PDB file of C-alpha atoms in Angstrom:
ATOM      1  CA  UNK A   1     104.678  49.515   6.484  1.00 55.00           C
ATOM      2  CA  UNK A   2     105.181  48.471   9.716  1.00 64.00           C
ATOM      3  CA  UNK A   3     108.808  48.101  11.140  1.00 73.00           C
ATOM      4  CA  UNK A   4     109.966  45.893  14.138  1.00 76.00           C
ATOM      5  CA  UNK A   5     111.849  46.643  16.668  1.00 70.00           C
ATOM      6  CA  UNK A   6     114.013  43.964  19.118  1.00 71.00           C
ATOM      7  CA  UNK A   7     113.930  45.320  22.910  1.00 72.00           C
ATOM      8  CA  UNK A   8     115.523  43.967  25.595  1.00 76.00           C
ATOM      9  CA  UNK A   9     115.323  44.965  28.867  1.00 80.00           C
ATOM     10  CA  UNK A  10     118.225  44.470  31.461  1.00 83.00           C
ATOM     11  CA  UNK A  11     117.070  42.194  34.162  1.00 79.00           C
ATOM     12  CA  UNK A  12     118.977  43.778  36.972  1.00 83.00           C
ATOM     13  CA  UNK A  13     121.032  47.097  36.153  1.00 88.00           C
ATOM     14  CA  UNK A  14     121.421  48.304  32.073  1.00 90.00           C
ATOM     15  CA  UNK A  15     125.201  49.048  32.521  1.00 93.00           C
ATOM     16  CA  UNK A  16     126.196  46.191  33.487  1.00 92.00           C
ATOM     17  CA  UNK A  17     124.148  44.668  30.460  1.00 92.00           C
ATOM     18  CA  UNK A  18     125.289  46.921  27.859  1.00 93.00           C
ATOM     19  CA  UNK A  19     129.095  46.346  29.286  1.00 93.00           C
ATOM     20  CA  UNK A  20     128.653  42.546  28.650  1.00 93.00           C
ATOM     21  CA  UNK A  21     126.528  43.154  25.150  1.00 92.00           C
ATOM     22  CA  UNK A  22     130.038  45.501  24.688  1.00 94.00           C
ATOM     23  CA  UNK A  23     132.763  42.826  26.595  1.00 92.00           C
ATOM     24  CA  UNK A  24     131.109  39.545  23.939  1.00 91.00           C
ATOM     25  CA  UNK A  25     131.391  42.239  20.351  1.00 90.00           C
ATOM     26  CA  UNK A  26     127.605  43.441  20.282  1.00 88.00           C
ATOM     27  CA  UNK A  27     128.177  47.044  20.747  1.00 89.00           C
ATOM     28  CA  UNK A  28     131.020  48.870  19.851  1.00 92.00           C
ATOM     29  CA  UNK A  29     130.682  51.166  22.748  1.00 94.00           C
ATOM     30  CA  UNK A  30     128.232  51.802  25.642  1.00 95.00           C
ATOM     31  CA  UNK A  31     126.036  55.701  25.821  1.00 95.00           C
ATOM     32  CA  UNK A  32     125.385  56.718  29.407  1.00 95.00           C
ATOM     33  CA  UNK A  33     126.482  58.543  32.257  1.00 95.00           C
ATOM     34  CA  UNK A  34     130.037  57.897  33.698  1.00 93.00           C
ATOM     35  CA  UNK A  35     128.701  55.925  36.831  1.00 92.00           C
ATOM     36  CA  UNK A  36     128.853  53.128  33.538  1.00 94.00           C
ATOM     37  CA  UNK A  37     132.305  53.263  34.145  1.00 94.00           C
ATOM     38  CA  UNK A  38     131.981  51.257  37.656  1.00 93.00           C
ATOM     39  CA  UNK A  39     131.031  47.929  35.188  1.00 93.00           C
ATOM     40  CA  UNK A  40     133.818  46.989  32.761  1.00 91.00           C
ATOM     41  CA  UNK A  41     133.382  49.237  29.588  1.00 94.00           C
ATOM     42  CA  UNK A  42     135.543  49.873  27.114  1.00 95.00           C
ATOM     43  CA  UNK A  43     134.403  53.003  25.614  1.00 97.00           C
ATOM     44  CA  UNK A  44     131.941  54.972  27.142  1.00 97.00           C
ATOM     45  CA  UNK A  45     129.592  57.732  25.377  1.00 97.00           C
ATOM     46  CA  UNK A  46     129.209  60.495  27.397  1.00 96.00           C
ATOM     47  CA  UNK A  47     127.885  63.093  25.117  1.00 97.00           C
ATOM     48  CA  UNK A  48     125.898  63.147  21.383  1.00 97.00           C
ATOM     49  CA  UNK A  49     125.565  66.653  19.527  1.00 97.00           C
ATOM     50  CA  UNK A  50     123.689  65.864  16.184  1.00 96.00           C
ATOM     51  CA  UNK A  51     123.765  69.486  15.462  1.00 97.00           C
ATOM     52  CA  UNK A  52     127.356  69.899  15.415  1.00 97.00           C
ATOM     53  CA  UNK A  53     128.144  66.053  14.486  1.00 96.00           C
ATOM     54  CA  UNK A  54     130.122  65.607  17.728  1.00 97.00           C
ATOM     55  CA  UNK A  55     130.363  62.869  19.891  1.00 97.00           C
ATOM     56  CA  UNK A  56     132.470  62.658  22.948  1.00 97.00           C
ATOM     57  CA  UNK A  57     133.819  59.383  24.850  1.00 97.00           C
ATOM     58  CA  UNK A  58     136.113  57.882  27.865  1.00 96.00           C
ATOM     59  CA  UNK A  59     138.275  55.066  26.803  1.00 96.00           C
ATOM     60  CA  UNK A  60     138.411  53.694  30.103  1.00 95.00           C
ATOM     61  CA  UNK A  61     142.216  51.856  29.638  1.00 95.00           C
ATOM     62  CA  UNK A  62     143.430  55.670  29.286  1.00 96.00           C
ATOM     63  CA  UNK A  63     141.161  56.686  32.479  1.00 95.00           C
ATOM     64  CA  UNK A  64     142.615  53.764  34.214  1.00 96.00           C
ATOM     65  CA  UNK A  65     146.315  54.263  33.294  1.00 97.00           C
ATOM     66  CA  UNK A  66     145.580  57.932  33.979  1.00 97.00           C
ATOM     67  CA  UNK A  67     144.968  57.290  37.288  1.00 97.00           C
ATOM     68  CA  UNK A  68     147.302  54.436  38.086  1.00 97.00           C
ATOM     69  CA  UNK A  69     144.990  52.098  38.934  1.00 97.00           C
ATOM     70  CA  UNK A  70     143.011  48.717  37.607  1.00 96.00           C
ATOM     71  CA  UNK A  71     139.200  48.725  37.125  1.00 94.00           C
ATOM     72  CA  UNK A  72     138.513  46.673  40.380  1.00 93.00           C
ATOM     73  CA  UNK A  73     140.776  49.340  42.548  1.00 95.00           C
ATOM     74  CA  UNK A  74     139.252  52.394  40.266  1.00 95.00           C
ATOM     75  CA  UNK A  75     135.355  50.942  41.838  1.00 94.00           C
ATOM     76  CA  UNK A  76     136.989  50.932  45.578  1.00 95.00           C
ATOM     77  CA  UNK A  77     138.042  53.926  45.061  1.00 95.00           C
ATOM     78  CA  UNK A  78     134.512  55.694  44.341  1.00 93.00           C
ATOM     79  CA  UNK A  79     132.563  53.310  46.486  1.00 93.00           C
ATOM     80  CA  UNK A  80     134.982  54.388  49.470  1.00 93.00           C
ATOM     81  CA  UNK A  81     134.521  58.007  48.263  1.00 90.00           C
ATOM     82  CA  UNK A  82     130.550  57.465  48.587  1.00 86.00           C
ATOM     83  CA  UNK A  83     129.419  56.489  44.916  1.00 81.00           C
ATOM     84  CA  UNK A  84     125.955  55.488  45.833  1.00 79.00           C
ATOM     85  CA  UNK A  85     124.168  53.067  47.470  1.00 83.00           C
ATOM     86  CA  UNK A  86     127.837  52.933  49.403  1.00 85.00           C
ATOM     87  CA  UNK A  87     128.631  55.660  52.069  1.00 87.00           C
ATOM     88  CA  UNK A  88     131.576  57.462  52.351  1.00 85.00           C
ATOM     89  CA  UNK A  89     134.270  56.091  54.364  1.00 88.00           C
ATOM     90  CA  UNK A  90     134.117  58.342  57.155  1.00 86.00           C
ATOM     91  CA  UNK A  91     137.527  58.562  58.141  1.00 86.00           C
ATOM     92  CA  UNK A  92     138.389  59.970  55.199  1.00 82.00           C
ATOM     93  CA  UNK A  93     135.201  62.593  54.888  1.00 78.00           C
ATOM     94  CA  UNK A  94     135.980  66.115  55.789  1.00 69.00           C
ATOM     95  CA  UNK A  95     132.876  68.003  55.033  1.00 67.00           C
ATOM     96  CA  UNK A  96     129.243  66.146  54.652  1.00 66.00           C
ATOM     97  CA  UNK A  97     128.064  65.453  50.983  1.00 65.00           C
ATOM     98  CA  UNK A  98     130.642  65.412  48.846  1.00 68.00           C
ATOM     99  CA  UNK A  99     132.141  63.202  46.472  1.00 68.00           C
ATOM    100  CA  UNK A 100     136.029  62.533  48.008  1.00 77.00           C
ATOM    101  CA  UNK A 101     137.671  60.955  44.963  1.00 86.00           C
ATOM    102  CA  UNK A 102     140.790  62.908  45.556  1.00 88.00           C
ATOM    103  CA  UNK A 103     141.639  61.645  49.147  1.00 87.00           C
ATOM    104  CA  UNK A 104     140.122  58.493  48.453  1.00 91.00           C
ATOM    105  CA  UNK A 105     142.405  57.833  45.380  1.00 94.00           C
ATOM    106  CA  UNK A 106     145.602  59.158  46.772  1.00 93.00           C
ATOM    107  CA  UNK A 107     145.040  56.402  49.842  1.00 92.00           C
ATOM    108  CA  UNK A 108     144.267  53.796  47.347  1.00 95.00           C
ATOM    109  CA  UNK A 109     148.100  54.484  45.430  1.00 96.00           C
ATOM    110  CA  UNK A 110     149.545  54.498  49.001  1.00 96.00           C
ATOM    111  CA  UNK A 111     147.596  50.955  50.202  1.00 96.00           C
ATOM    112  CA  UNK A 112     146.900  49.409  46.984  1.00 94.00           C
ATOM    113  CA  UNK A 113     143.520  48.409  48.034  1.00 92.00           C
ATOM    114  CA  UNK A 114     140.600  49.256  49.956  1.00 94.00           C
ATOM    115  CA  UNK A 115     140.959  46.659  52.471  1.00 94.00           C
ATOM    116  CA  UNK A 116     144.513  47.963  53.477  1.00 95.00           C
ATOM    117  CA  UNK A 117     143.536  51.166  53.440  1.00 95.00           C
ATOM    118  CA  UNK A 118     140.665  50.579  55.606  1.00 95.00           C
ATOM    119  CA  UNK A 119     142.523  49.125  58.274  1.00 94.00           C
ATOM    120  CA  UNK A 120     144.850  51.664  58.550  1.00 94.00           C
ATOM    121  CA  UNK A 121     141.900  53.592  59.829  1.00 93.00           C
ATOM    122  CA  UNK A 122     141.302  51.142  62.582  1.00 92.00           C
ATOM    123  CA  UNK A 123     142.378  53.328  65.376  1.00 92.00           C
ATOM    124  CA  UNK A 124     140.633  56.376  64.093  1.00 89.00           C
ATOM    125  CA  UNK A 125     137.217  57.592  65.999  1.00 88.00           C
ATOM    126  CA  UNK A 126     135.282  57.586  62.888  1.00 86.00           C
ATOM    127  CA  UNK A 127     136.069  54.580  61.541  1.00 89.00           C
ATOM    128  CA  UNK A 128     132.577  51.981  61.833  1.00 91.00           C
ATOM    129  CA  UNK A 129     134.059  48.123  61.882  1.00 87.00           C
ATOM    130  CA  UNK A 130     130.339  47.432  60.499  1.00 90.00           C
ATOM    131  CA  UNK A 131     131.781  49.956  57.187  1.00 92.00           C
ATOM    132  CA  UNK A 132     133.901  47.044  55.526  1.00 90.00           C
ATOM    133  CA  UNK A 133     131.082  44.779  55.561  1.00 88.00           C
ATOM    134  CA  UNK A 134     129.065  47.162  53.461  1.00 88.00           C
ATOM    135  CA  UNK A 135     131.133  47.994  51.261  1.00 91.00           C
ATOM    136  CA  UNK A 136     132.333  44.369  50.270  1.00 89.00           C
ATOM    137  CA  UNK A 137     128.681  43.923  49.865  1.00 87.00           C
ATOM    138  CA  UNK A 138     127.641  46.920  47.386  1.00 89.00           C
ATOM    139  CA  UNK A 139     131.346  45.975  45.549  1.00 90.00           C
ATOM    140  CA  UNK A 140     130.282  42.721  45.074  1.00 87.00           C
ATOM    141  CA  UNK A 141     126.883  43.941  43.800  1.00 84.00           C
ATOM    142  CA  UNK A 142     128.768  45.479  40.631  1.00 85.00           C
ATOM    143  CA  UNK A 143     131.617  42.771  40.263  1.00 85.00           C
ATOM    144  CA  UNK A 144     128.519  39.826  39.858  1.00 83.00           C
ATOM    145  CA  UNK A 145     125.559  41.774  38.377  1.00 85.00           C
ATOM    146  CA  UNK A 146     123.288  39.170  36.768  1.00 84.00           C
ATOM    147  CA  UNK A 147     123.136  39.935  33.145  1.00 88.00           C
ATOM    148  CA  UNK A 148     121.256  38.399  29.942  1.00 85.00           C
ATOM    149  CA  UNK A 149     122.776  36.233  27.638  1.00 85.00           C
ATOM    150  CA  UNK A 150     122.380  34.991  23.963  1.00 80.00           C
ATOM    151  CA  UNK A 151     119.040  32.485  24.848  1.00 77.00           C
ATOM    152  CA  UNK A 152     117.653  34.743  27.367  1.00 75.00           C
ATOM    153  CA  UNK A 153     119.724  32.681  30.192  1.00 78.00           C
ATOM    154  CA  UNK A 154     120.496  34.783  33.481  1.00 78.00           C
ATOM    155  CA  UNK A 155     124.561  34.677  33.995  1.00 80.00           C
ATOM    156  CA  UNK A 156     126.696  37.090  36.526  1.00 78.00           C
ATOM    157  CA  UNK A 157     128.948  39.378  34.757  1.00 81.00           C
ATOM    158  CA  UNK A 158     131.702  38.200  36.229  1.00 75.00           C
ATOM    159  CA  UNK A 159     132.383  34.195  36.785  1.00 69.00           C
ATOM    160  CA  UNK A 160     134.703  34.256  39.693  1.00 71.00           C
ATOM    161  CA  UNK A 161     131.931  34.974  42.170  1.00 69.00           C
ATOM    162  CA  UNK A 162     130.506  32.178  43.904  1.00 68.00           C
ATOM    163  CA  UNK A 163     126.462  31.117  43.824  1.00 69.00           C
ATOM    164  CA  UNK A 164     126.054  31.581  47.597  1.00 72.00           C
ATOM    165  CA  UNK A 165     127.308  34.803  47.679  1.00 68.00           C
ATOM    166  CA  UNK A 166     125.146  35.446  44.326  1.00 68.00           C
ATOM    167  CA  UNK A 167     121.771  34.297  46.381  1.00 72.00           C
ATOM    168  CA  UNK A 168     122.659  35.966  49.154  1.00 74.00           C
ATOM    169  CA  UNK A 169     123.064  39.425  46.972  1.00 71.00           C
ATOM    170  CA  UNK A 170     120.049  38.883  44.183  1.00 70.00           C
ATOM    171  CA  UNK A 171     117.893  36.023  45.882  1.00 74.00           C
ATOM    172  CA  UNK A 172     117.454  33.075  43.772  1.00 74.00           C
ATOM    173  CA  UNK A 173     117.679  32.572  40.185  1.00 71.00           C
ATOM    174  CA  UNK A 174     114.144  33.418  38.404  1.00 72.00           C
ATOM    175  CA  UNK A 175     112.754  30.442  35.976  1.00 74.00           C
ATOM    176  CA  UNK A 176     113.781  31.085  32.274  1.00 72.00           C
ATOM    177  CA  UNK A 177     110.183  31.985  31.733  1.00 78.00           C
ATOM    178  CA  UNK A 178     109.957  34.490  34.010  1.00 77.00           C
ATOM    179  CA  UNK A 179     113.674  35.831  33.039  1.00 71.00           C
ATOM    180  CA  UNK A 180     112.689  35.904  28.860  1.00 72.00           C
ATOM    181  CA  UNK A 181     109.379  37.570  29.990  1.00 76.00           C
ATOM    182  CA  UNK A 182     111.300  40.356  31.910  1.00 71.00           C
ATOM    183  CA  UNK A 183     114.091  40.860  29.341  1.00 68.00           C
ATOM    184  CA  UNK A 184     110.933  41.110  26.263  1.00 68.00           C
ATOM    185  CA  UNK A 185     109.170  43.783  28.851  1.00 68.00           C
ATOM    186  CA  UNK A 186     106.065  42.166  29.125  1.00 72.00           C
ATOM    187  CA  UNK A 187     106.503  42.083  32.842  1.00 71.00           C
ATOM    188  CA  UNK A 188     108.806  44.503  35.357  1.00 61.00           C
TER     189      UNK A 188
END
């Protein structure tokens, strides 16, 4: 006998779809690598080993109290330390490729937010006034991911960002055809 199987297929990023399936109670946690952790998870799978019936996870309120800072400051913190598609910010960049979480997050404690601590690089020789723009772009990018809802109906993940700033990020919204045909994977 033949079995069925539901799919659905994340019309713009998969962690940011599994983080709202997660956010509205249709996962109990999310499985994937920790760049998940840039959308608003709750617990994150990082590792499955059947053989020895272990699992291991990140509850991100203990990552975030950890650190001493809230999700949206915990993403400007990587995106300034050059989480991809986002470039380092220079000023703070000591030696080429490398991840500069460190620096980045003691700066963020010290400013309480990227657009402080930016600014205090204004006077510096590496600091690129087009840099801010960028960033406030690729932020925006994971605060207002579209995502899937219950009938198939495109929504952002987060409601406080405005539809202008939406178009100008994703283009325009996709007909509900077109959106149920993507999320079924009959198209990509």
């Amino acid at each position: 006998a033949a079995s069925s199987v539901s799919v659905l297929t994340a019309p713009y990023n998969s962690h940011a779809q599994l983080s709202w399936l997660e956010a509205n109670r249709n996962a109990h946690c999310v499985f994937g690598p920790l760049e998940a952790l840039l959308y608003p998870i709750q617990v994150l799978v990082t590792r499955i080993d059947p053989k020895a019936g272990k699992v291991e996870w990140i509850e991100t309120k203990e990552v975030m109290a950890s650190l001493g800072l809230d999700h949206e400051r915990f993403v400007e913190t990587c995106l300034l330390a050059g989480k991809h598609p986002c470039p380092t910010f220079e000023p703070l960049q000591t030696h080429p490729k490398r991840f500069y979480f460190k620096s980045v997050h003691e700066g963020m404690l010290k400013f309480k937010d990227a657009e402080k601590l930016m600014k205090s690089f204004e006077d510096s020789d590496d600091f690129d006034p087009d840099y801010a723009l960028t960033f406030e772009r690729v932020k925006m990018t994971f605060r207002a991911t579209p995502v899937l809802d219950y009938g198939c109906e495109l929504r952002q993940i987060n409601a406080s960002v405005d539809t202008p700033t939406l178009r100008s990020i994703f283009g325009n919204k996709l007909p509900i055809s077109v959106t149920q045909l993507l999320a079924s994977g009959v198209i990509w």
